[in-house]
Amino acid sequence: MTETLVIALGGNALQRAGMPADADSQLKVVRETAAQLLAILKAGWRLAVVHGNGPQVGRIALQNEAARKITPPMPFDVCGAMSQGMIGYHIQQALGEEMERAGLPGRPVTLVTQVRVDVNDPAFLHPTKPIGPFYSREEAESIAREKGFVFREDAGRGWRRVVPSPMPLEVVELNQVRTLLDAGFVPVTAGGGGIPVVYEAGRGYVGVEAVIDKDLAAWRVAEGLDASTLLILTEVENACLNYGKPNQKVLTRVPAAAMRAYLNEGHFAAGSMGPKVDAALRFVEGMTGRRAIITRLDLALQGLSGERGTEIVAS
Ligand code: ADP
Ligand code: MG
């Protein structure tokens, strides 16, 4: 059987600095990303794709807020579902076209994906993730009173809503993802980390106002699909020690135990490289024989063959 690979696409796979945040630009960037994914499919991998959605869902939330006098704003979980559809649509177009041209069977299929979290996750007591537009203190206080949202001052730029970032527990649609994969399709799943839901007896899955880290969600997808490899594609070629300092050290092939020690020493920033290394470690430590690779989007194939990037292997 061919090996299964789960790819987590970072922000640069969907949007590039200096390009307008419009639909044409997104499709253009996604086409470049699709060329990378095609090379991987041609190499024979069974592939599932997870992607980020930070800027996209932020804009959807902003659009909803700006139009609140005309039409009711959708809650954040619904905005997350919209972002999965919007991004998945472009991936289906771009990658679908590439696969057709290359004569490959199967096509990308986007799944609106829920990811279950624990209502008692301590993250719910400490919201950390800024979302949506900036407000004045007065606006923030009034919305906080009206809706119970939590606001924080964001680096002198104004007040911003913050939501919790709980741990992903399971992908609700895992069976559907696996069925698509087995049938030869390329599932696009858990976009933006998935729509966070809690399970309530008698009510079923209920969306919550939170953001799941997409790299950690990709770990859950990879684990659930019994993938052999987790490939995290981002803006930098390597995870580094002493990142950005004169004594910076590029990491290439690292045993999991050593990488976990580096993580605990604080080498990887929270909210960026930290969750990538965390996801990679959880995946590799979950079962022997697994590999996780962190590298730059345009080096994806070389990352898989071990020539470039940072590879985390079982200790
Ligand atoms: P993505 O959108 O791909 O998730 P992030 O911005 O969240 O991208 O994470 C990648 C960024 O992490 C890099 O661009 C880099 O600036 C930052 N980073 C923080 N710590 C490190 C480190 N130790 N090694 C490499 N990059 C790091
Ligand atoms: Mg990130």
mmCIF file of C-alpha atoms and ligand atoms in Angstrom:
data_model
loop_
_atom_site.group_PDB
_atom_site.id
_atom_site.type_symbol
_atom_site.label_atom_id
_atom_site.label_comp_id
_atom_site.label_asym_id
_atom_site.label_seq_id
_atom_site.Cartn_x
_atom_site.Cartn_y
_atom_site.Cartn_z
ATOM 1 C CA MET A 1 0.000 0.000 0.000
ATOM 2 C CA THR A 2 1.169 3.516 -0.743
ATOM 3 C CA GLU A 3 2.116 5.644 2.216
ATOM 4 C CA THR A 4 -0.200 8.340 3.503
ATOM 5 C CA LEU A 5 1.041 11.888 3.916
ATOM 6 C CA VAL A 6 -0.700 14.751 5.677
ATOM 7 C CA ILE A 7 0.387 18.252 4.697
ATOM 8 C CA ALA A 8 -0.266 21.340 6.807
ATOM 9 C CA LEU A 9 -0.178 24.458 4.639
ATOM 10 C CA GLY A 10 0.808 27.743 6.285
ATOM 11 C CA GLY A 11 -0.370 31.242 5.560
ATOM 12 C CA ASN A 12 2.044 31.718 2.651
ATOM 13 C CA ALA A 13 0.335 28.891 0.721
ATOM 14 C CA LEU A 14 -2.803 31.038 0.376
ATOM 15 C CA GLN A 15 -1.737 34.651 0.535
ATOM 16 C CA ARG A 16 1.426 36.627 -0.132
ATOM 17 C CA ALA A 17 2.605 39.900 1.351
ATOM 18 C CA GLY A 18 2.206 42.771 -1.065
ATOM 19 C CA MET A 19 -0.697 41.193 -2.935
ATOM 20 C CA PRO A 20 -4.246 42.446 -2.344
ATOM 21 C CA ALA A 21 -6.462 40.204 -0.227
ATOM 22 C CA ASP A 22 -8.888 39.630 -3.086
ATOM 23 C CA ALA A 23 -10.159 36.451 -4.698
ATOM 24 C CA ASP A 24 -7.959 36.661 -7.820
ATOM 25 C CA SER A 25 -4.803 36.977 -5.750
ATOM 26 C CA GLN A 26 -5.781 34.090 -3.500
ATOM 27 C CA LEU A 27 -6.411 31.846 -6.498
ATOM 28 C CA LYS A 28 -3.096 32.876 -8.021
ATOM 29 C CA VAL A 29 -1.150 31.952 -4.889
ATOM 30 C CA VAL A 30 -3.119 28.720 -4.477
ATOM 31 C CA ARG A 31 -2.172 27.772 -8.054
ATOM 32 C CA GLU A 32 1.515 27.982 -7.111
ATOM 33 C CA THR A 33 0.813 25.888 -4.035
ATOM 34 C CA ALA A 34 -1.069 23.369 -6.172
ATOM 35 C CA ALA A 35 2.029 22.872 -8.335
ATOM 36 C CA GLN A 36 3.909 21.778 -5.197
ATOM 37 C CA LEU A 37 1.129 19.423 -4.196
ATOM 38 C CA LEU A 38 1.013 17.941 -7.694
ATOM 39 C CA ALA A 39 4.715 17.037 -7.538
ATOM 40 C CA ILE A 40 4.010 15.147 -4.317
ATOM 41 C CA LEU A 41 1.038 13.300 -5.803
ATOM 42 C CA LYS A 42 3.153 12.383 -8.835
ATOM 43 C CA ALA A 43 5.735 10.908 -6.475
ATOM 44 C CA GLY A 44 3.028 8.436 -5.437
ATOM 45 C CA TRP A 45 1.875 9.701 -2.032
ATOM 46 C CA ARG A 46 -1.695 9.393 -0.773
ATOM 47 C CA LEU A 47 -2.347 12.903 0.370
ATOM 48 C CA ALA A 48 -4.647 14.795 2.720
ATOM 49 C CA VAL A 49 -4.328 18.576 3.035
ATOM 50 C CA VAL A 50 -4.889 20.806 6.077
ATOM 51 C CA HIS A 51 -4.530 24.587 5.764
ATOM 52 C CA GLY A 52 -4.500 27.718 7.901
ATOM 53 C CA ASN A 53 -7.194 30.414 7.738
ATOM 54 C CA GLY A 54 -6.143 33.222 10.116
ATOM 55 C CA PRO A 55 -6.270 36.221 7.759
ATOM 56 C CA GLN A 56 -9.206 34.802 5.780
ATOM 57 C CA VAL A 57 -11.483 34.101 8.730
ATOM 58 C CA GLY A 58 -10.452 37.456 10.203
ATOM 59 C CA ARG A 59 -11.733 39.184 7.075
ATOM 60 C CA ILE A 60 -14.956 37.191 7.036
ATOM 61 C CA ALA A 61 -15.569 38.172 10.665
ATOM 62 C CA LEU A 62 -14.812 41.781 9.774
ATOM 63 C CA GLN A 63 -17.222 41.721 6.837
ATOM 64 C CA ASN A 64 -19.907 40.315 9.103
ATOM 65 C CA GLU A 65 -19.294 42.985 11.719
ATOM 66 C CA ALA A 66 -19.232 45.818 9.188
ATOM 67 C CA ALA A 67 -22.584 44.728 7.759
ATOM 68 C CA ARG A 68 -24.288 44.105 11.099
ATOM 69 C CA LYS A 69 -26.906 46.830 10.498
ATOM 70 C CA ILE A 70 -27.950 45.177 7.240
ATOM 71 C CA THR A 71 -27.782 41.477 8.042
ATOM 72 C CA PRO A 72 -27.047 39.559 11.270
ATOM 73 C CA PRO A 73 -23.344 38.765 11.760
ATOM 74 C CA MET A 74 -22.568 35.068 11.833
ATOM 75 C CA PRO A 75 -20.865 33.660 14.932
ATOM 76 C CA PHE A 76 -17.192 32.773 14.708
ATOM 77 C CA ASP A 77 -17.665 29.019 14.209
ATOM 78 C CA VAL A 78 -19.862 29.733 11.186
ATOM 79 C CA CYS A 79 -17.224 32.157 9.859
ATOM 80 C CA GLY A 80 -14.741 29.273 10.197
ATOM 81 C CA ALA A 81 -16.992 27.041 8.083
ATOM 82 C CA MET A 82 -17.214 29.790 5.458
ATOM 83 C CA SER A 83 -13.429 30.094 5.344
ATOM 84 C CA GLN A 84 -13.046 26.338 4.830
ATOM 85 C CA GLY A 85 -15.420 26.512 1.877
ATOM 86 C CA MET A 86 -13.811 29.587 0.376
ATOM 87 C CA ILE A 87 -10.261 28.244 0.594
ATOM 88 C CA GLY A 88 -11.240 24.688 -0.340
ATOM 89 C CA TYR A 89 -12.997 26.007 -3.425
ATOM 90 C CA HIS A 90 -9.771 27.530 -4.720
ATOM 91 C CA ILE A 91 -7.751 24.420 -3.857
ATOM 92 C CA GLN A 92 -10.301 22.279 -5.712
ATOM 93 C CA GLN A 93 -10.032 24.521 -8.760
ATOM 94 C CA ALA A 94 -6.253 24.901 -8.768
ATOM 95 C CA LEU A 95 -5.189 21.397 -7.771
ATOM 96 C CA GLY A 96 -8.047 19.785 -9.695
ATOM 97 C CA GLU A 97 -6.851 21.481 -12.858
ATOM 98 C CA GLU A 98 -3.233 20.445 -12.251
ATOM 99 C CA MET A 99 -4.255 16.825 -11.632
ATOM 100 C CA GLU A 100 -6.403 16.750 -14.738
ATOM 101 C CA ARG A 101 -3.596 18.181 -16.875
ATOM 102 C CA ALA A 102 -1.148 15.634 -15.435
ATOM 103 C CA GLY A 103 -3.559 12.787 -16.112
ATOM 104 C CA LEU A 104 -3.740 11.818 -12.443
ATOM 105 C CA PRO A 105 -6.883 10.089 -11.171
ATOM 106 C CA GLY A 106 -8.820 11.402 -8.186
ATOM 107 C CA ARG A 107 -9.558 15.040 -7.382
ATOM 108 C CA PRO A 108 -9.343 17.285 -4.327
ATOM 109 C CA VAL A 109 -12.524 17.304 -2.221
ATOM 110 C CA THR A 110 -13.116 19.830 0.540
ATOM 111 C CA LEU A 111 -14.791 18.670 3.708
ATOM 112 C CA VAL A 112 -16.313 21.136 6.114
ATOM 113 C CA THR A 113 -14.629 19.646 9.160
ATOM 114 C CA GLN A 114 -15.438 19.870 12.844
ATOM 115 C CA VAL A 115 -12.814 19.113 15.462
ATOM 116 C CA ARG A 116 -13.932 18.172 18.944
ATOM 117 C CA VAL A 117 -12.447 19.997 21.896
ATOM 118 C CA ASP A 118 -12.995 19.599 25.644
ATOM 119 C CA VAL A 119 -15.333 22.107 27.229
ATOM 120 C CA ASN A 120 -13.118 21.826 30.333
ATOM 121 C CA ASP A 121 -9.915 22.590 28.431
ATOM 122 C CA PRO A 122 -8.010 25.108 30.591
ATOM 123 C CA ALA A 123 -7.528 27.220 27.436
ATOM 124 C CA PHE A 124 -11.161 28.371 27.828
ATOM 125 C CA LEU A 125 -10.182 30.218 30.990
ATOM 126 C CA HIS A 126 -7.346 32.071 29.217
ATOM 127 C CA PRO A 127 -8.296 33.298 25.746
ATOM 128 C CA THR A 128 -5.114 34.136 23.826
ATOM 129 C CA LYS A 129 -5.834 34.237 20.096
ATOM 130 C CA PRO A 130 -6.701 37.679 18.661
ATOM 131 C CA ILE A 131 -9.391 37.597 15.963
ATOM 132 C CA GLY A 132 -11.275 40.084 13.817
ATOM 133 C CA PRO A 133 -11.132 43.879 13.713
ATOM 134 C CA PHE A 134 -9.609 46.444 16.076
ATOM 135 C CA TYR A 135 -11.962 48.487 18.279
ATOM 136 C CA SER A 136 -11.676 51.552 20.477
ATOM 137 C CA ARG A 137 -11.797 50.922 24.204
ATOM 138 C CA GLU A 138 -15.400 52.211 24.360
ATOM 139 C CA GLU A 139 -16.571 49.960 21.495
ATOM 140 C CA ALA A 140 -14.774 46.971 22.997
ATOM 141 C CA GLU A 141 -16.365 47.565 26.405
ATOM 142 C CA SER A 142 -19.818 47.903 24.947
ATOM 143 C CA ILE A 143 -19.525 44.690 22.864
ATOM 144 C CA ALA A 144 -18.038 42.908 25.861
ATOM 145 C CA ARG A 145 -21.073 43.894 27.953
ATOM 146 C CA GLU A 146 -23.542 42.974 25.230
ATOM 147 C CA LYS A 147 -22.023 39.659 24.128
ATOM 148 C CA GLY A 148 -19.677 38.563 26.879
ATOM 149 C CA PHE A 149 -16.675 38.569 24.520
ATOM 150 C CA VAL A 150 -13.196 39.071 25.947
ATOM 151 C CA PHE A 151 -11.069 41.944 24.581
ATOM 152 C CA ARG A 152 -7.357 42.726 24.908
ATOM 153 C CA GLU A 153 -5.230 45.674 23.960
ATOM 154 C CA ASP A 154 -3.150 44.559 20.981
ATOM 155 C CA ALA A 155 0.315 46.180 20.846
ATOM 156 C CA GLY A 156 -0.974 49.756 20.964
ATOM 157 C CA ARG A 157 -3.089 49.247 17.830
ATOM 158 C CA GLY A 158 -6.445 49.079 19.594
ATOM 159 C CA TRP A 159 -8.658 46.527 21.270
ATOM 160 C CA ARG A 160 -9.204 43.150 19.775
ATOM 161 C CA ARG A 161 -11.332 40.215 20.652
ATOM 162 C CA VAL A 162 -9.399 37.195 21.918
ATOM 163 C CA VAL A 163 -10.669 33.634 21.863
ATOM 164 C CA PRO A 164 -9.316 30.459 23.468
ATOM 165 C CA SER A 165 -7.091 28.008 21.596
ATOM 166 C CA PRO A 166 -8.020 24.584 22.993
ATOM 167 C CA MET A 167 -6.330 21.271 22.123
ATOM 168 C CA PRO A 168 -7.906 19.293 19.284
ATOM 169 C CA LEU A 169 -9.177 15.917 20.537
ATOM 170 C CA GLU A 170 -10.594 14.279 17.425
ATOM 171 C CA VAL A 171 -11.677 14.995 13.891
ATOM 172 C CA VAL A 172 -15.439 14.507 13.839
ATOM 173 C CA GLU A 173 -15.512 13.658 10.114
ATOM 174 C CA LEU A 174 -12.503 11.303 10.248
ATOM 175 C CA ASN A 175 -14.381 8.373 8.675
ATOM 176 C CA GLN A 176 -15.498 10.566 5.801
ATOM 177 C CA VAL A 177 -11.921 11.771 5.273
ATOM 178 C CA ARG A 178 -10.613 8.200 5.277
ATOM 179 C CA THR A 179 -13.297 7.056 2.864
ATOM 180 C CA LEU A 180 -12.383 9.833 0.422
ATOM 181 C CA LEU A 181 -8.714 8.948 0.705
ATOM 182 C CA ASP A 182 -9.383 5.234 0.162
ATOM 183 C CA ALA A 183 -11.428 6.107 -2.919
ATOM 184 C CA GLY A 184 -8.455 7.964 -4.417
ATOM 185 C CA PHE A 185 -9.484 11.535 -3.673
ATOM 186 C CA VAL A 186 -7.371 14.227 -2.025
ATOM 187 C CA PRO A 187 -9.288 15.391 1.058
ATOM 188 C CA VAL A 188 -8.917 19.030 2.074
ATOM 189 C CA THR A 189 -9.836 18.827 5.733
ATOM 190 C CA ALA A 190 -9.669 20.573 9.112
ATOM 191 C CA GLY A 191 -9.036 23.915 7.393
ATOM 192 C CA GLY A 192 -8.074 26.599 9.884
ATOM 193 C CA GLY A 193 -7.628 23.850 12.480
ATOM 194 C CA GLY A 194 -11.223 22.710 11.984
ATOM 195 C CA ILE A 195 -14.393 24.202 13.408
ATOM 196 C CA PRO A 196 -14.089 23.750 17.163
ATOM 197 C CA VAL A 197 -17.088 21.910 18.602
ATOM 198 C CA VAL A 198 -17.982 20.382 21.924
ATOM 199 C CA TYR A 199 -20.215 17.337 22.266
ATOM 200 C CA GLU A 200 -23.295 17.803 24.395
ATOM 201 C CA ALA A 201 -25.419 14.824 25.326
ATOM 202 C CA GLY A 202 -28.875 15.189 23.769
ATOM 203 C CA ARG A 203 -27.773 18.103 21.611
ATOM 204 C CA GLY A 204 -24.875 16.729 19.614
ATOM 205 C CA TYR A 205 -21.976 18.823 18.338
ATOM 206 C CA VAL A 206 -22.153 22.506 19.174
ATOM 207 C CA GLY A 207 -19.781 25.092 17.703
ATOM 208 C CA VAL A 208 -17.705 27.124 20.144
ATOM 209 C CA GLU A 209 -16.003 30.484 19.733
ATOM 210 C CA ALA A 210 -12.389 29.379 19.667
ATOM 211 C CA VAL A 211 -9.487 28.745 17.292
ATOM 212 C CA ILE A 212 -7.663 25.442 17.059
ATOM 213 C CA ASP A 213 -4.052 25.628 15.935
ATOM 214 C CA LYS A 214 -3.948 24.200 12.403
ATOM 215 C CA ASP A 215 -0.651 22.356 12.936
ATOM 216 C CA LEU A 216 -2.055 20.541 15.973
ATOM 217 C CA ALA A 217 -5.219 19.744 14.006
ATOM 218 C CA ALA A 218 -2.998 18.332 11.235
ATOM 219 C CA TRP A 219 -1.392 16.069 13.841
ATOM 220 C CA ARG A 220 -4.860 14.707 14.735
ATOM 221 C CA VAL A 221 -5.674 14.176 11.057
ATOM 222 C CA ALA A 222 -2.335 12.403 10.460
ATOM 223 C CA GLU A 223 -2.785 10.213 13.500
ATOM 224 C CA GLY A 224 -6.387 9.400 12.610
ATOM 225 C CA LEU A 225 -5.447 8.434 9.052
ATOM 226 C CA ASP A 226 -2.478 6.336 10.202
ATOM 227 C CA ALA A 227 -0.224 8.468 8.046
ATOM 228 C CA SER A 228 3.487 7.666 7.914
ATOM 229 C CA THR A 229 4.502 11.285 7.426
ATOM 230 C CA LEU A 230 3.414 14.748 8.543
ATOM 231 C CA LEU A 231 4.769 17.581 6.392
ATOM 232 C CA ILE A 232 4.392 21.095 7.773
ATOM 233 C CA LEU A 233 4.969 23.696 5.071
ATOM 234 C CA THR A 234 5.679 27.272 6.066
ATOM 235 C CA GLU A 235 7.803 30.340 5.308
ATOM 236 C CA VAL A 236 11.166 29.158 6.637
ATOM 237 C CA GLU A 237 13.267 26.194 5.536
ATOM 238 C CA ASN A 238 14.174 25.013 9.004
ATOM 239 C CA ALA A 239 13.276 25.126 12.638
ATOM 240 C CA CYS A 240 16.252 26.750 14.317
ATOM 241 C CA LEU A 241 17.789 26.983 17.756
ATOM 242 C CA ASN A 242 18.374 30.548 18.980
ATOM 243 C CA TYR A 243 16.239 31.738 16.084
ATOM 244 C CA GLY A 244 17.212 35.174 14.774
ATOM 245 C CA LYS A 245 20.200 35.462 17.113
ATOM 246 C CA PRO A 246 23.874 35.531 16.117
ATOM 247 C CA ASN A 247 24.310 31.985 17.427
ATOM 248 C CA GLN A 248 21.326 30.652 15.459
ATOM 249 C CA LYS A 249 21.654 26.951 14.581
ATOM 250 C CA VAL A 250 19.732 25.314 11.753
ATOM 251 C CA LEU A 251 18.216 21.950 12.643
ATOM 252 C CA THR A 252 18.214 19.247 9.968
ATOM 253 C CA ARG A 253 17.610 15.725 11.295
ATOM 254 C CA VAL A 254 16.723 15.576 14.976
ATOM 255 C CA PRO A 255 15.637 12.680 17.191
ATOM 256 C CA ALA A 256 12.334 13.371 18.944
ATOM 257 C CA ALA A 257 13.830 13.325 22.444
ATOM 258 C CA ALA A 258 16.348 16.040 21.559
ATOM 259 C CA MET A 259 13.666 18.118 19.820
ATOM 260 C CA ARG A 260 11.391 17.893 22.847
ATOM 261 C CA ALA A 261 14.219 19.160 25.025
ATOM 262 C CA TYR A 262 14.714 22.125 22.656
ATOM 263 C CA LEU A 263 10.956 22.833 22.756
ATOM 264 C CA ASN A 264 10.990 22.786 26.556
ATOM 265 C CA GLU A 265 13.977 25.150 26.542
ATOM 266 C CA GLY A 266 11.804 27.678 24.673
ATOM 267 C CA HIS A 267 13.577 27.717 21.289
ATOM 268 C CA PHE A 268 10.356 27.765 19.262
ATOM 269 C CA ALA A 269 8.030 30.754 19.588
ATOM 270 C CA ALA A 270 4.491 30.181 20.882
ATOM 271 C CA GLY A 271 1.884 30.709 18.164
ATOM 272 C CA SER A 272 4.324 30.180 15.260
ATOM 273 C CA MET A 273 7.130 27.572 15.287
ATOM 274 C CA GLY A 274 6.141 26.262 18.734
ATOM 275 C CA PRO A 275 2.913 24.519 17.687
ATOM 276 C CA LYS A 276 4.618 23.111 14.563
ATOM 277 C CA VAL A 277 7.319 21.429 16.615
ATOM 278 C CA ASP A 278 4.727 20.356 19.182
ATOM 279 C CA ALA A 279 2.533 18.797 16.462
ATOM 280 C CA ALA A 280 5.533 17.109 14.833
ATOM 281 C CA LEU A 281 6.641 15.642 18.162
ATOM 282 C CA ARG A 282 3.201 14.390 19.149
ATOM 283 C CA PHE A 283 2.910 12.682 15.775
ATOM 284 C CA VAL A 284 6.357 11.047 15.853
ATOM 285 C CA GLU A 285 6.107 10.033 19.512
ATOM 286 C CA GLY A 286 2.663 8.459 18.925
ATOM 287 C CA MET A 287 4.056 5.435 17.114
ATOM 288 C CA THR A 288 7.467 4.264 15.903
ATOM 289 C CA GLY A 289 8.361 4.603 12.249
ATOM 290 C CA ARG A 290 6.702 7.957 11.754
ATOM 291 C CA ARG A 291 8.436 11.055 10.403
ATOM 292 C CA ALA A 292 7.554 14.717 10.619
ATOM 293 C CA ILE A 293 9.144 17.375 8.447
ATOM 294 C CA ILE A 294 8.997 21.133 8.760
ATOM 295 C CA THR A 295 10.162 23.096 5.746
ATOM 296 C CA ARG A 296 9.457 25.824 3.232
ATOM 297 C CA LEU A 297 6.510 25.452 0.878
ATOM 298 C CA ASP A 298 8.620 25.459 -2.294
ATOM 299 C CA LEU A 299 10.939 22.767 -0.877
ATOM 300 C CA ALA A 300 8.157 20.291 -0.131
ATOM 301 C CA LEU A 301 9.440 17.421 -2.279
ATOM 302 C CA GLN A 302 13.053 17.850 -1.162
ATOM 303 C CA GLY A 303 11.821 17.952 2.411
ATOM 304 C CA LEU A 304 10.174 14.567 1.922
ATOM 305 C CA SER A 305 13.356 13.055 0.527
ATOM 306 C CA GLY A 306 15.362 14.384 3.471
ATOM 307 C CA GLU A 307 17.493 16.807 1.435
ATOM 308 C CA ARG A 308 16.079 19.994 2.921
ATOM 309 C CA GLY A 309 14.165 21.125 5.956
ATOM 310 C CA THR A 310 13.995 19.883 9.523
ATOM 311 C CA GLU A 311 13.083 16.247 9.989
ATOM 312 C CA ILE A 312 12.006 14.856 13.330
ATOM 313 C CA VAL A 313 12.487 11.132 13.708
ATOM 314 C CA ALA A 314 11.784 8.632 16.445
ATOM 315 C CA SER A 315 14.510 8.686 19.068
HETATM 316 P P1 ADP B 1 2.413 29.512 9.210
HETATM 317 O O1 ADP B 1 1.479 30.489 8.610
HETATM 318 O O2 ADP B 1 3.140 28.691 8.201
HETATM 319 O O3 ADP B 1 1.808 28.693 10.302
HETATM 320 P P2 ADP B 1 3.868 30.983 11.274
HETATM 321 O O4 ADP B 1 4.190 32.411 11.074
HETATM 322 O O5 ADP B 1 2.785 30.627 12.219
HETATM 323 O O6 ADP B 1 3.607 30.405 9.816
HETATM 324 O O7 ADP B 1 5.188 30.196 11.713
HETATM 325 C C1 ADP B 1 6.387 30.271 10.974
HETATM 326 C C2 ADP B 1 7.314 31.354 11.553
HETATM 327 O O8 ADP B 1 7.842 30.951 12.804
HETATM 328 C C3 ADP B 1 8.550 31.643 10.759
HETATM 329 O O9 ADP B 1 8.303 32.512 9.688
HETATM 330 C C4 ADP B 1 9.501 32.252 11.803
HETATM 331 O O10 ADP B 1 9.475 33.664 11.738
HETATM 332 C C5 ADP B 1 8.886 31.847 13.132
HETATM 333 N N1 ADP B 1 9.779 31.183 14.082
HETATM 334 C C6 ADP B 1 9.680 31.330 15.415
HETATM 335 N N2 ADP B 1 10.592 30.606 16.066
HETATM 336 C C7 ADP B 1 11.322 29.966 15.110
HETATM 337 C C8 ADP B 1 12.433 29.047 15.176
HETATM 338 N N3 ADP B 1 12.955 28.653 16.334
HETATM 339 N N4 ADP B 1 12.919 28.568 14.004
HETATM 340 C C9 ADP B 1 12.398 28.968 12.833
HETATM 341 N N5 ADP B 1 11.349 29.831 12.717
HETATM 342 C C10 ADP B 1 10.809 30.331 13.849
HETATM 343 MG MG MG B 2 0.985 29.479 12.191
#
